[in-house]
């Protein structure tokens, strides 16, 4: 089995301001490429692309390939569940949207503090176990963005979980906020195989500071920065699957090529990655993975991940009085209904949704200062 899954979280869009506007034709091409190269795992979830991720999977794969030629991973959205009577309809809707009779792999999506009502007040674990007994789920596991101690307690309470999905990449490995290494070690302690999400930290590790990239290129001019990130994960013994979230045919092809040429990292390469991590950490402003969980929470309709992406890019460059990034922020600010950083009322509703535990309203203050007053002064 090839250990690369097509993560369908960030599919190409026809309108970049409309999450639901999935470019179905391009997704078909991506699925074809993936299958042609011998890969079989597809990862989807209920909320991705406002439901259209599951639909895109059906159109691209289920309606075009025999059932025994692919494997689907789907997830129960704990964070949207507040009562028992939601469970059956959501599960039925997922089967209908995807067009399959059963899920090969099914996860309780993001078991953590902020989704507790979805699994403590409602017994979602029991529900998922029933679906497994009925044959609607072949393998049952959980995903989490919580810390290692929390994961340990959940796996102790639920030894029936067959696997876990964790955020792991070389930048988060020793991160105190994400605790990738510690979470991985907890999974190993409980004998759970690990699937990996965010191997490129939301694409962030595809675009690292030039001095960090130079270290990699000096060592191996032929290896891309993405291949270093994927090899870091694939070198971990207990990793059974890596979910990579490609947004275009080209990105997917690059991931496939990097993955096909896989060799484990050697000691010298691990040392280089440590130095790369130090360089990135000294440049990174905000640790956003662009997961978009915060988007619907914001009453001011601030596109938080988009703004943070621009902010990170701005901070990576030498600040100039007027850069293309500032221009992009200005363009964003002119979109109808788009909230800008200075619209933030510090209500804190986004913070509860953020798996990276970012103090979003605090960062927003500096974003507003950076883009709206200090450099560009387009806000009165
Ligand atoms: S704290 Fe600011 S960014 Fe967060 S939800 Fe409230 S208004 Fe939006
Ligand atoms: S701010 Fe947090 S919740 Fe929002 S996109 Fe970034 S990582 Fe995800």
Coordinates of C-alpha atoms and ligand atoms in Angstrom, one line a residue:
X1 CA 0.0 0.0 0.0
X2 CA 1.4 3.4 -0.9
X3 CA 1.4 5.8 2.1
X4 CA 0.3 9.0 0.4
X5 CA -3.4 10.1 0.6
X6 CA -4.9 12.8 -1.5
X7 CA -6.2 15.2 1.2
X8 CA -9.1 17.1 -0.4
X9 CA -9.2 19.9 2.1
X10 CA -7.9 22.6 -0.1
X11 CA -9.2 21.8 -3.6
X12 CA -8.8 24.3 -6.5
X13 CA -11.6 26.8 -6.6
X14 CA -13.3 28.7 -9.5
X15 CA -13.8 31.7 -7.3
X16 CA -11.1 32.2 -4.6
X17 CA -13.6 34.1 -2.4
X18 CA -16.1 31.2 -2.5
X19 CA -15.1 28.1 -0.6
X20 CA -17.9 26.0 -2.2
X21 CA -16.9 26.8 -5.8
X22 CA -14.8 23.7 -6.3
X23 CA -13.3 23.3 -9.7
X24 CA -14.7 19.8 -10.3
X25 CA -13.0 19.4 -13.7
X26 CA -9.6 20.0 -12.3
X27 CA -10.3 17.7 -9.3
X28 CA -11.2 15.0 -11.8
X29 CA -7.8 15.4 -13.5
X30 CA -6.1 15.3 -10.1
X31 CA -7.9 12.1 -9.1
X32 CA -7.0 10.5 -12.5
X33 CA -3.3 11.4 -12.0
X34 CA -3.4 10.0 -8.5
X35 CA -5.0 6.7 -9.5
X36 CA -2.8 6.4 -12.6
X37 CA 0.3 6.6 -10.4
X38 CA -1.0 3.7 -8.3
X39 CA -2.3 5.6 -5.3
X40 CA -5.7 4.7 -3.7
X41 CA -6.4 6.8 -0.5
X42 CA -8.7 9.8 -0.6
X43 CA -9.4 12.0 2.4
X44 CA -12.5 14.1 2.8
X45 CA -14.6 15.5 5.6
X46 CA -18.1 16.9 6.2
X47 CA -17.3 20.7 6.5
X48 CA -14.5 21.0 3.8
X49 CA -15.6 23.3 1.0
X50 CA -19.0 23.7 2.7
X51 CA -19.9 20.1 1.8
X52 CA -18.6 20.2 -1.7
X53 CA -15.4 18.2 -0.9
X54 CA -17.5 15.1 -0.3
X55 CA -19.4 15.8 -3.5
X56 CA -16.1 16.4 -5.4
X57 CA -14.9 13.0 -4.2
X58 CA -18.1 11.3 -5.5
X59 CA -17.9 13.0 -8.9
X60 CA -14.1 12.4 -9.4
X61 CA -13.8 8.9 -7.9
X62 CA -17.0 7.1 -7.0
X63 CA -18.8 7.8 -10.3
X64 CA -15.6 7.0 -12.4
X65 CA -13.8 4.1 -10.7
X66 CA -14.9 0.7 -9.3
X67 CA -15.4 0.5 -5.5
X68 CA -12.5 -1.9 -4.9
X69 CA -10.0 0.4 -6.6
X70 CA -10.0 3.2 -4.0
X71 CA -10.1 3.8 -0.2
X72 CA -12.1 6.7 1.4
X73 CA -11.4 8.4 4.7
X74 CA -14.3 10.5 6.1
X75 CA -15.0 12.2 9.5
X76 CA -17.8 12.9 11.9
X77 CA -17.8 16.6 12.6
X78 CA -17.9 16.6 16.4
X79 CA -17.6 20.4 16.5
X80 CA -21.0 20.7 14.8
X81 CA -22.8 18.2 17.0
X82 CA -24.8 19.3 20.1
X83 CA -27.6 16.6 20.2
X84 CA -28.0 12.9 19.6
X85 CA -30.6 13.4 16.9
X86 CA -28.0 15.0 14.6
X87 CA -25.8 11.9 14.3
X88 CA -27.9 9.7 12.0
X89 CA -28.8 12.5 9.5
X90 CA -25.2 13.7 9.3
X91 CA -23.9 10.2 8.7
X92 CA -26.6 9.5 6.1
X93 CA -25.9 12.8 4.4
X94 CA -22.2 11.9 4.2
X95 CA -23.0 8.5 2.6
X96 CA -25.3 10.3 0.1
X97 CA -22.8 13.1 -0.8
X98 CA -19.9 10.7 -1.3
X99 CA -22.1 8.0 -3.0
X100 CA -20.5 5.1 -1.1
X101 CA -22.2 2.3 0.8
X102 CA -19.5 2.3 3.5
X103 CA -16.4 4.2 4.7
X104 CA -13.1 2.4 4.7
X105 CA -11.8 4.7 7.4
X106 CA -13.9 7.0 9.6
X107 CA -12.7 9.3 12.2
X108 CA -14.2 11.3 15.1
X109 CA -13.1 14.7 13.8
X110 CA -10.9 16.7 16.1
X111 CA -11.5 15.2 19.5
X112 CA -10.4 18.1 21.7
X113 CA -11.5 20.6 24.3
X114 CA -13.6 22.7 22.0
X115 CA -15.5 19.8 20.5
X116 CA -16.3 18.2 23.9
X117 CA -20.1 18.9 23.7
X118 CA -20.0 16.7 20.5
X119 CA -18.6 13.6 22.3
X120 CA -19.3 14.1 26.1
X121 CA -22.9 15.5 26.0
X122 CA -23.6 13.2 23.0
X123 CA -22.2 9.7 22.8
X124 CA -20.6 10.0 19.4
X125 CA -18.1 7.3 20.2
X126 CA -20.9 4.8 20.8
X127 CA -22.7 5.9 17.6
X128 CA -19.5 5.4 15.5
X129 CA -18.9 2.0 17.1
X130 CA -22.5 1.0 16.2
X131 CA -21.9 2.0 12.6
X132 CA -18.8 -0.1 12.5
X133 CA -20.8 -3.1 13.8
X134 CA -23.3 -2.5 11.0
X135 CA -20.5 -2.6 8.5
X136 CA -20.8 1.1 7.4
X137 CA -17.3 1.8 8.8
X138 CA -14.5 -0.6 8.3
X139 CA -11.9 1.0 10.5
X140 CA -12.6 3.6 13.2
X141 CA -10.2 6.2 14.6
X142 CA -9.9 9.8 15.7
X143 CA -8.2 13.0 14.7
X144 CA -7.1 15.6 17.2
X145 CA -5.3 18.9 17.5
X146 CA -5.2 18.6 21.3
X147 CA -2.0 18.2 23.3
X148 CA -0.3 14.9 24.2
X149 CA -1.8 14.6 27.7
X150 CA -5.3 15.0 26.3
X151 CA -4.7 12.4 23.6
X152 CA -3.4 10.0 26.2
X153 CA -6.5 10.3 28.3
X154 CA -8.8 9.9 25.2
X155 CA -7.0 6.8 24.0
X156 CA -7.1 5.4 27.5
X157 CA -10.8 5.9 27.6
X158 CA -11.3 4.6 24.1
X159 CA -8.9 1.7 23.4
X160 CA -11.2 0.6 20.6
X161 CA -9.8 3.4 18.4
X162 CA -7.8 1.6 15.7
X163 CA -5.7 4.6 14.5
X164 CA -5.1 8.3 15.1
X165 CA -4.7 11.3 12.7
X166 CA -2.2 13.8 14.0
X167 CA -0.6 17.1 12.8
X168 CA 3.0 16.3 12.2
X169 CA 5.7 18.1 10.3
X170 CA 9.3 19.0 11.1
X171 CA 8.4 22.6 12.2
X172 CA 5.8 21.4 14.7
X173 CA 7.8 18.4 15.9
X174 CA 9.2 20.1 19.0
X175 CA 6.5 22.9 19.1
X176 CA 5.1 23.5 22.5
X177 CA 1.8 24.6 21.1
X178 CA 1.2 21.6 18.7
X179 CA 3.4 18.9 20.5
X180 CA 3.8 16.7 17.4
X181 CA 6.5 14.6 18.8
X182 CA 4.8 14.1 22.1
X183 CA 1.5 13.2 20.5
X184 CA 3.3 10.7 18.1
X185 CA 4.9 9.1 21.1
X186 CA 1.5 8.8 22.9
X187 CA 0.1 7.1 19.8
X188 CA 3.0 4.7 19.8
X189 CA 2.5 3.9 23.5
X190 CA -1.1 3.0 22.8
X191 CA 0.0 0.9 19.7
X192 CA -2.1 3.1 17.3
X193 CA -0.8 3.5 13.8
X194 CA -0.5 7.2 12.9
X195 CA -2.0 9.0 9.9
X196 CA -0.5 12.4 9.4
X197 CA -2.2 15.7 8.4
X198 CA -0.5 19.1 7.7
X199 CA 2.8 17.6 6.5
X200 CA 3.5 20.9 4.9
X201 CA 1.8 23.0 7.6
X202 CA -0.9 24.2 5.3
X203 CA 1.6 24.8 2.5
X204 CA 3.8 26.9 4.7
X205 CA 6.8 24.6 4.4
X206 CA 6.6 24.8 0.6
X207 CA 7.7 28.4 0.8
X208 CA 10.4 28.8 3.4
X209 CA 12.9 31.7 3.9
X210 CA 15.7 31.7 1.2
X211 CA 18.5 31.1 3.7
X212 CA 16.7 28.0 4.9
X213 CA 16.1 26.7 1.4
X214 CA 19.8 27.4 0.6
X215 CA 20.9 24.9 3.4
X216 CA 18.8 22.3 1.7
X217 CA 19.9 23.1 -1.8
X218 CA 23.6 23.2 -0.8
X219 CA 23.2 19.6 0.5
X220 CA 21.2 18.3 -2.4
X221 CA 20.4 20.6 -5.3
X222 CA 17.9 18.2 -6.8
X223 CA 15.6 17.8 -3.8
X224 CA 12.7 20.2 -3.4
X225 CA 11.8 21.8 -0.1
X226 CA 8.6 19.8 -0.2
X227 CA 10.5 16.5 -0.5
X228 CA 12.4 17.3 2.7
X229 CA 9.1 17.8 4.5
X230 CA 7.5 14.6 3.2
X231 CA 10.6 12.5 3.9
X232 CA 10.7 13.8 7.5
X233 CA 7.2 12.2 8.0
X234 CA 7.8 9.1 5.9
X235 CA 10.9 8.3 8.0
X236 CA 8.8 7.8 11.1
X237 CA 8.2 4.1 11.6
X238 CA 4.7 4.3 13.0
X239 CA 3.3 6.5 10.2
X240 CA 0.9 4.5 8.1
X241 CA -0.5 7.3 5.8
X242 CA 0.3 10.9 4.9
X243 CA -2.5 13.2 3.9
X244 CA -1.3 15.9 1.5
X245 CA -3.6 18.7 0.6
X246 CA -2.8 19.6 -3.0
X247 CA -4.6 22.6 -4.5
X248 CA -3.7 22.0 -8.1
X249 CA -2.7 19.3 -10.5
X250 CA 0.9 20.6 -10.5
X251 CA 1.1 20.5 -6.7
X252 CA -0.3 16.9 -6.6
X253 CA 2.2 15.8 -9.2
X254 CA 5.1 17.3 -7.3
X255 CA 4.0 15.5 -4.1
X256 CA 3.6 12.2 -5.9
X257 CA 7.1 12.5 -7.4
X258 CA 8.7 13.5 -4.1
X259 CA 7.0 10.6 -2.5
X260 CA 7.8 8.0 -5.1
X261 CA 11.5 8.9 -4.8
X262 CA 11.4 8.5 -1.0
X263 CA 14.5 7.5 0.9
X264 CA 14.7 7.9 4.7
X265 CA 16.5 10.9 6.1
X266 CA 20.1 10.4 7.3
X267 CA 21.7 12.0 10.4
X268 CA 23.2 14.9 8.4
X269 CA 19.8 15.7 6.9
X270 CA 18.1 15.7 10.3
X271 CA 20.7 18.2 11.4
X272 CA 20.0 20.4 8.4
X273 CA 16.2 20.2 9.2
X274 CA 17.0 21.4 12.8
X275 CA 18.8 24.4 11.4
X276 CA 16.0 25.1 8.9
X277 CA 13.5 24.9 11.8
X278 CA 15.5 27.5 13.7
X279 CA 15.6 29.8 10.8
X280 CA 11.8 29.5 10.1
X281 CA 11.0 30.0 13.7
X282 CA 13.0 33.2 13.8
X283 CA 11.0 34.5 10.8
X284 CA 7.5 33.2 11.3
X285 CA 5.0 35.7 12.6
X286 CA 1.8 33.6 13.1
X287 CA 1.5 29.9 13.2
X288 CA -1.6 29.6 11.0
X289 CA -2.1 26.4 8.9
X290 CA -5.0 27.9 6.9
X291 CA -7.4 25.2 8.1
X292 CA -10.3 27.8 8.0
X293 CA -12.0 26.4 11.1
X294 CA -12.2 30.0 12.4
X295 CA -13.9 31.4 9.3
X296 CA -17.5 30.9 10.2
X297 CA -17.0 32.0 13.8
X298 CA -16.1 35.6 12.9
X299 CA -19.1 38.0 13.1
X300 CA -17.1 40.6 11.3
X301 CA -16.5 38.3 8.3
X302 CA -12.7 38.7 8.5
X303 CA -11.0 36.2 6.3
X304 CA -8.5 35.3 9.1
X305 CA -6.3 32.7 7.3
X306 CA -6.0 34.9 4.2
X307 CA -5.0 37.9 6.2
X308 CA -2.6 35.9 8.3
X309 CA -1.0 34.4 5.1
X310 CA -0.4 37.9 3.8
X311 CA 0.9 39.0 7.2
X312 CA 3.4 36.1 7.3
X313 CA 4.6 36.8 3.8
X314 CA 5.0 40.5 4.7
X315 CA 7.0 39.7 7.8
X316 CA 9.3 37.2 5.9
X317 CA 10.3 40.0 3.5
X318 CA 12.1 43.1 4.4
X319 CA 9.2 45.5 5.1
X320 CA 9.0 48.0 2.3
X321 CA 6.8 51.0 2.0
X322 CA 4.7 49.3 -0.7
X323 CA 5.0 45.7 -1.7
X324 CA 2.8 43.3 -3.8
X325 CA 1.7 41.8 -0.5
X326 CA 0.4 45.2 0.8
X327 CA -1.3 45.6 -2.6
X328 CA -3.0 42.2 -2.1
X329 CA -4.2 43.3 1.3
X330 CA -5.6 46.5 -0.2
X331 CA -7.4 44.5 -2.9
X332 CA -8.8 42.1 -0.3
X333 CA -10.1 45.1 1.8
X334 CA -12.1 46.3 -1.2
X335 CA -14.0 43.0 -1.6
X336 CA -17.7 43.5 -0.8
X337 CA -18.4 42.5 2.8
X338 CA -14.7 41.6 3.6
X339 CA -13.8 42.4 7.1
X340 CA -10.3 43.8 7.6
X341 CA -8.0 43.5 10.6
X342 CA -9.2 46.7 12.2
X343 CA -12.8 45.5 12.2
X344 CA -11.8 42.9 14.9
X345 CA -13.8 43.6 18.0
X346 CA -11.8 41.1 20.1
X347 CA -14.9 39.1 20.7
X348 CA -12.7 35.9 20.9
X349 CA -15.2 33.6 19.1
X350 CA -12.5 32.5 16.6
X351 CA -10.0 31.5 19.2
X352 CA -12.1 28.6 20.4
X353 CA -12.1 27.2 16.9
X354 CA -8.4 27.5 16.3
X355 CA -6.5 24.1 16.6
X356 CA -3.2 26.0 16.6
X357 CA -4.3 27.9 19.7
X358 CA -3.4 31.3 18.1
X359 CA -4.4 34.4 20.0
X360 CA -6.1 35.7 16.9
X361 CA -7.4 39.1 18.2
X362 CA -4.0 39.9 19.6
X363 CA -2.3 39.2 16.3
X364 CA -5.1 41.1 14.5
X365 CA -3.9 44.3 16.2
X366 CA -0.5 44.0 14.7
X367 CA -1.9 43.0 11.3
X368 CA -4.0 46.2 11.4
X369 CA -0.9 48.2 12.4
X370 CA 1.2 46.6 9.7
X371 CA -1.1 46.8 6.8
X372 CA -3.5 49.6 7.6
X373 CA -1.6 52.3 9.3
X374 CA 2.1 51.8 9.6
X375 CA 3.0 51.0 5.9
X376 CA 0.1 51.9 3.8
X377 CA -2.2 54.2 5.8
X378 CA -5.3 53.4 3.8
X379 CA -7.6 53.4 6.8
X380 CA -8.5 56.8 8.2
Ligands
LIG1 S1 -11.9 38.2 17.8 FE1 -11.8 39.4 15.9 S2 -11.2 38.0 14.4 FE2 -11.9 36.8 16.1 S3 -14.1 36.3 15.7 FE3 -14.0 38.2 17.0 S4 -14.0 39.9 15.5 FE4 -13.5 38.0 14.3
LIG2 S1 -6.3 31.1 12.5 FE1 -6.3 29.0 13.4 S2 -8.4 28.2 12.9 FE2 -8.0 30.0 11.6 S3 -7.2 29.2 9.7 FE3 -5.4 29.7 11.0 S4 -4.9 27.8 12.1 FE4 -7.0 27.5 11.2

